[in-house]
C-alpha positions as YAML, in Angstrom:
chain: A
units: angstrom
residues:
- id: 1
  name: MET
  ca: [0.00, 0.00, 0.00]
- id: 2
  name: LYS
  ca: [2.84, 2.43, 0.81]
- id: 3
  name: ILE
  ca: [4.39, 1.79, -2.60]
- id: 4
  name: LYS
  ca: [1.11, 2.53, -4.40]
- id: 5
  name: ALA
  ca: [0.58, 5.75, -2.39]
- id: 6
  name: GLY
  ca: [4.16, 6.84, -3.06]
- id: 7
  name: SER
  ca: [3.75, 6.10, -6.77]
- id: 8
  name: SER
  ca: [0.51, 8.10, -6.89]
- id: 9
  name: VAL
  ca: [2.11, 11.11, -5.22]
- id: 10
  name: PHE
  ca: [5.07, 10.89, -7.59]
- id: 11
  name: LEU
  ca: [2.75, 10.69, -10.60]
- id: 12
  name: ILE
  ca: [0.73, 13.70, -9.41]
- id: 13
  name: LEU
  ca: [3.90, 15.74, -8.87]
- id: 14
  name: LEU
  ca: [5.13, 14.74, -12.30]
- id: 15
  name: CYS
  ca: [1.84, 15.89, -13.86]
- id: 16
  name: VAL
  ca: [1.97, 19.24, -12.04]
- id: 17
  name: LEU
  ca: [5.56, 19.75, -13.17]
- id: 18
  name: TYR
  ca: [4.60, 18.94, -16.78]
- id: 19
  name: ILE
  ca: [1.71, 21.44, -16.71]
- id: 20
  name: PHE
  ca: [3.96, 24.13, -15.20]
- id: 21
  name: LEU
  ca: [6.64, 23.60, -17.84]
- id: 22
  name: SER
  ca: [4.06, 23.58, -20.66]
- id: 23
  name: VAL
  ca: [2.66, 26.93, -19.52]
- id: 24
  name: GLU
  ca: [6.17, 28.30, -19.08]
- id: 25
  name: ALA
  ca: [7.12, 27.18, -22.60]
- id: 26
  name: GLN
  ca: [4.16, 29.16, -24.02]
- id: 27
  name: THR
  ca: [5.30, 32.42, -22.43]
- id: 28
  name: CYS
  ca: [6.37, 35.03, -24.96]
- id: 29
  name: ARG
  ca: [9.49, 36.84, -23.84]
- id: 30
  name: PRO
  ca: [11.15, 39.89, -25.42]
- id: 31
  name: SER
  ca: [13.58, 39.03, -28.20]
- id: 32
  name: GLY
  ca: [15.60, 42.21, -28.01]
- id: 33
  name: ARG
  ca: [15.42, 45.97, -28.17]
- id: 34
  name: ILE
  ca: [16.17, 48.74, -30.58]
- id: 35
  name: ARG
  ca: [17.34, 52.29, -30.00]
- id: 36
  name: GLY
  ca: [15.02, 54.99, -31.25]
- id: 37
  name: LYS
  ca: [16.10, 57.87, -33.42]
- id: 38
  name: THR
  ca: [14.31, 61.11, -34.08]
- id: 39
  name: PRO
  ca: [12.45, 60.97, -37.39]
- id: 40
  name: PRO
  ca: [13.30, 63.45, -40.13]
- id: 41
  name: PRO
  ca: [10.87, 66.41, -40.18]
- id: 42
  name: GLY
  ca: [7.43, 65.39, -41.45]
- id: 43
  name: GLN
  ca: [8.34, 61.70, -41.68]
- id: 44
  name: CYS
  ca: [6.31, 60.34, -38.75]
- id: 45
  name: ASN
  ca: [2.56, 60.42, -39.30]
- id: 46
  name: THR
  ca: [0.85, 61.08, -35.95]
- id: 47
  name: GLU
  ca: [-2.68, 60.51, -37.28]
- id: 48
  name: ASN
  ca: [-4.76, 58.50, -34.79]
- id: 49
  name: ASP
  ca: [-2.39, 59.52, -31.97]
- id: 50
  name: SER
  ca: [0.42, 57.34, -33.32]
- id: 51
  name: ASP
  ca: [3.70, 57.58, -31.40]
- id: 52
  name: CYS
  ca: [6.95, 58.62, -33.02]
- id: 53
  name: CYS
  ca: [10.27, 57.15, -31.91]
- id: 54
  name: LYS
  ca: [12.31, 59.20, -29.48]
- id: 55
  name: ASP
  ca: [16.05, 59.61, -29.94]
- id: 56
  name: GLY
  ca: [18.02, 57.33, -27.61]
- id: 57
  name: LYS
  ca: [14.97, 55.61, -26.11]
- id: 58
  name: PHE
  ca: [15.07, 51.81, -26.13]
- id: 59
  name: TYR
  ca: [12.06, 49.90, -27.46]
- id: 60
  name: THR
  ca: [11.37, 46.24, -26.71]
- id: 61
  name: THR
  ca: [10.99, 43.85, -29.64]
- id: 62
  name: TYR
  ca: [9.22, 40.47, -29.86]
- id: 63
  name: LYS
  ca: [9.25, 37.60, -32.35]
- id: 64
  name: CYS
  ca: [6.26, 35.97, -30.65]
- id: 65
  name: SER
  ca: [2.82, 36.76, -29.27]
- id: 66
  name: PRO
  ca: [0.82, 35.17, -26.46]
- id: 67
  name: PRO
  ca: [-0.77, 31.81, -27.36]
- id: 68
  name: VAL
  ca: [-3.90, 31.97, -29.51]
- id: 69
  name: SER
  ca: [-7.07, 30.48, -28.04]
- id: 70
  name: SER
  ca: [-10.77, 30.67, -28.77]
- id: 71
  name: HIS
  ca: [-10.80, 33.88, -26.71]
- id: 72
  name: THR
  ca: [-7.36, 35.53, -27.06]
- id: 73
  name: LYS
  ca: [-6.90, 38.69, -24.99]
- id: 74
  name: ALA
  ca: [-5.42, 41.66, -26.86]
- id: 75
  name: THR
  ca: [-5.23, 45.43, -27.00]
- id: 76
  name: LEU
  ca: [-7.18, 47.05, -29.82]
- id: 77
  name: THR
  ca: [-5.46, 50.10, -31.32]
- id: 78
  name: LEU
  ca: [-6.46, 52.46, -34.13]
- id: 79
  name: ASN
  ca: [-4.75, 52.45, -37.52]
- id: 80
  name: SER
  ca: [-5.45, 53.91, -40.93]
- id: 81
  name: PHE
  ca: [-4.80, 51.53, -43.80]
- id: 82
  name: GLN
  ca: [-5.51, 54.22, -46.42]
- id: 83
  name: ALA
  ca: [-2.86, 55.81, -48.65]
- id: 84
  name: GLY
  ca: [-1.24, 58.61, -46.63]
- id: 85
  name: GLY
  ca: [-2.54, 57.15, -43.34]
- id: 86
  name: ASP
  ca: [-0.50, 56.37, -40.26]
- id: 87
  name: GLY
  ca: [-0.21, 52.71, -41.32]
- id: 88
  name: GLY
  ca: [2.63, 53.62, -43.66]
- id: 89
  name: GLY
  ca: [2.86, 51.71, -46.94]
- id: 90
  name: PRO
  ca: [0.45, 49.28, -48.56]
- id: 91
  name: SER
  ca: [-0.72, 46.28, -46.55]
- id: 92
  name: GLU
  ca: [1.67, 43.35, -46.44]
- id: 93
  name: CYS
  ca: [-0.91, 40.71, -47.38]
- id: 94
  name: ASP
  ca: [-2.07, 42.15, -50.70]
- id: 95
  name: ASN
  ca: [0.16, 45.19, -51.36]
- id: 96
  name: GLN
  ca: [-3.00, 47.34, -51.35]
- id: 97
  name: TYR
  ca: [-4.36, 50.22, -49.31]
- id: 98
  name: HIS
  ca: [-7.72, 49.72, -47.60]
- id: 99
  name: SER
  ca: [-10.47, 52.20, -46.81]
- id: 100
  name: ASP
  ca: [-11.00, 53.21, -43.18]
- id: 101
  name: ASP
  ca: [-14.62, 52.18, -43.84]
- id: 102
  name: ASP
  ca: [-13.59, 48.52, -44.29]
- id: 103
  name: PRO
  ca: [-13.19, 46.32, -41.18]
- id: 104
  name: VAL
  ca: [-9.52, 45.40, -41.53]
- id: 105
  name: VAL
  ca: [-6.73, 44.76, -39.02]
- id: 106
  name: ALA
  ca: [-3.03, 44.26, -38.58]
- id: 107
  name: LEU
  ca: [-1.87, 41.67, -36.03]
- id: 108
  name: SER
  ca: [1.29, 41.66, -33.92]
- id: 109
  name: THR
  ca: [4.12, 39.66, -35.48]
- id: 110
  name: GLY
  ca: [3.56, 36.40, -33.59]
- id: 111
  name: TRP
  ca: [-0.17, 36.31, -34.35]
- id: 112
  name: PHE
  ca: [0.44, 37.37, -37.97]
- id: 113
  name: SER
  ca: [2.43, 34.13, -38.12]
- id: 114
  name: ASN
  ca: [4.50, 34.69, -41.27]
- id: 115
  name: LYS
  ca: [1.42, 35.68, -43.30]
- id: 116
  name: LYS
  ca: [-0.55, 32.54, -42.30]
- id: 117
  name: ARG
  ca: [-3.53, 34.72, -41.30]
- id: 118
  name: CYS
  ca: [-3.29, 36.93, -44.41]
- id: 119
  name: LEU
  ca: [-6.68, 37.77, -45.89]
- id: 120
  name: LYS
  ca: [-8.42, 35.52, -43.36]
- id: 121
  name: TYR
  ca: [-11.06, 36.81, -40.99]
- id: 122
  name: ILE
  ca: [-10.99, 37.07, -37.22]
- id: 123
  name: ASN
  ca: [-13.79, 37.81, -34.76]
- id: 124
  name: ILE
  ca: [-13.20, 40.70, -32.38]
- id: 125
  name: TYR
  ca: [-15.17, 40.97, -29.12]
- id: 126
  name: GLY
  ca: [-15.33, 44.21, -27.16]
- id: 127
  name: ASN
  ca: [-17.67, 46.74, -25.65]
- id: 128
  name: GLY
  ca: [-20.42, 44.09, -25.50]
- id: 129
  name: ARG
  ca: [-20.35, 43.59, -29.29]
- id: 130
  name: SER
  ca: [-18.45, 41.64, -31.92]
- id: 131
  name: VAL
  ca: [-17.22, 42.33, -35.44]
- id: 132
  name: ARG
  ca: [-15.64, 40.23, -38.16]
- id: 133
  name: ALA
  ca: [-12.49, 41.79, -39.67]
- id: 134
  name: LYS
  ca: [-10.03, 40.81, -42.38]
- id: 135
  name: VAL
  ca: [-6.31, 40.49, -41.55]
- id: 136
  name: VAL
  ca: [-4.43, 42.56, -44.13]
- id: 137
  name: ASP
  ca: [-1.19, 43.53, -42.41]
- id: 138
  name: GLU
  ca: [1.37, 42.90, -39.70]
- id: 139
  name: CYS
  ca: [1.87, 45.22, -36.76]
- id: 140
  name: ASP
  ca: [5.62, 44.63, -36.64]
- id: 141
  name: SER
  ca: [6.85, 43.67, -33.18]
- id: 142
  name: THR
  ca: [10.40, 42.97, -34.37]
- id: 143
  name: MET
  ca: [11.42, 46.32, -35.88]
- id: 144
  name: GLY
  ca: [10.54, 49.99, -35.96]
- id: 145
  name: CYS
  ca: [11.93, 53.53, -35.75]
- id: 146
  name: ASP
  ca: [12.84, 53.55, -39.45]
- id: 147
  name: SER
  ca: [11.32, 54.76, -42.71]
- id: 148
  name: ASP
  ca: [9.74, 51.34, -43.43]
- id: 149
  name: HIS
  ca: [7.79, 51.65, -40.16]
- id: 150
  name: ASP
  ca: [6.94, 55.35, -40.49]
- id: 151
  name: TYR
  ca: [9.40, 56.08, -37.63]
- id: 152
  name: GLN
  ca: [6.99, 54.49, -35.17]
- id: 153
  name: PRO
  ca: [8.15, 52.14, -32.37]
- id: 154
  name: PRO
  ca: [7.74, 48.37, -32.70]
- id: 155
  name: CYS
  ca: [4.27, 47.08, -31.81]
- id: 156
  name: PRO
  ca: [3.81, 45.32, -28.50]
- id: 157
  name: ASN
  ca: [3.23, 41.58, -28.92]
- id: 158
  name: ASN
  ca: [-0.52, 41.68, -28.15]
- id: 159
  name: ILE
  ca: [-1.95, 44.19, -30.62]
- id: 160
  name: VAL
  ca: [-4.91, 44.06, -32.97]
- id: 161
  name: ASP
  ca: [-4.45, 47.31, -34.92]
- id: 162
  name: ALA
  ca: [-7.86, 48.11, -36.40]
- id: 163
  name: SER
  ca: [-9.47, 50.45, -38.91]
- id: 164
  name: LYS
  ca: [-12.11, 52.99, -37.91]
- id: 165
  name: ALA
  ca: [-14.78, 50.60, -39.25]
- id: 166
  name: VAL
  ca: [-13.90, 48.06, -36.54]
- id: 167
  name: TRP
  ca: [-14.13, 50.66, -33.78]
- id: 168
  name: LYS
  ca: [-17.48, 51.89, -35.14]
- id: 169
  name: ALA
  ca: [-18.85, 48.32, -35.36]
- id: 170
  name: LEU
  ca: [-17.92, 47.79, -31.70]
- id: 171
  name: GLY
  ca: [-19.88, 50.93, -30.82]
- id: 172
  name: VAL
  ca: [-16.95, 52.66, -29.13]
- id: 173
  name: PRO
  ca: [-17.34, 56.47, -28.96]
- id: 174
  name: GLU
  ca: [-14.66, 58.24, -31.04]
- id: 175
  name: SER
  ca: [-13.38, 59.99, -27.92]
- id: 176
  name: ASP
  ca: [-12.38, 56.53, -26.57]
- id: 177
  name: TRP
  ca: [-10.61, 55.26, -29.70]
- id: 178
  name: GLY
  ca: [-6.96, 54.45, -29.19]
- id: 179
  name: GLY
  ca: [-6.45, 51.52, -26.84]
- id: 180
  name: MET
  ca: [-8.99, 49.06, -25.47]
- id: 181
  name: ASP
  ca: [-8.85, 45.54, -24.06]
- id: 182
  name: ILE
  ca: [-10.61, 43.09, -26.37]
- id: 183
  name: TYR
  ca: [-10.71, 39.38, -27.17]
- id: 184
  name: TRP
  ca: [-10.33, 37.88, -30.62]
- id: 185
  name: SER
  ca: [-10.54, 34.48, -32.28]
- id: 186
  name: ASP
  ca: [-10.00, 32.96, -35.70]
- id: 187
  name: THR
  ca: [-13.21, 32.46, -37.69]
- id: 188
  name: ASN
  ca: [-14.20, 29.01, -38.91]
...
């Protein structure tokens, strides 16, 4: 009986250790940092309250994002995907610009998953509502503070950067656009 009890305790401890290590392995840690530089005059578009890099400031970079689930927590931010908007160049998925009236998003690097979510739809849940939006771009978590990134800092690893149409569909007052906790999931 003592051997069976000892074996059971050992097995339980082994299971707890396995679960702990599995969760630990899914943690997304910073991959590095970059030093900001002041953008040339007129080169950082501050539409939608976008930040511009600051000279000498260090910005954290990520190659990963938190694990995706059926209810992935994220921060919703505002982005313009139109020509001349704060999103910079054309969208990475289709090399096109998109109207602010279309429900489109950019996902942080890890969630963008090397274009695997390109032109696919996700569901976004926030403010008691939901909206379906197309993934058209990456919110780069690995680089920033250069002309390719409109002299903006790298994205945090948990961002769904959304057009005005997404914010409107969620019923968020314009005065509150900018940063909001949401959940998202892949569509079937």
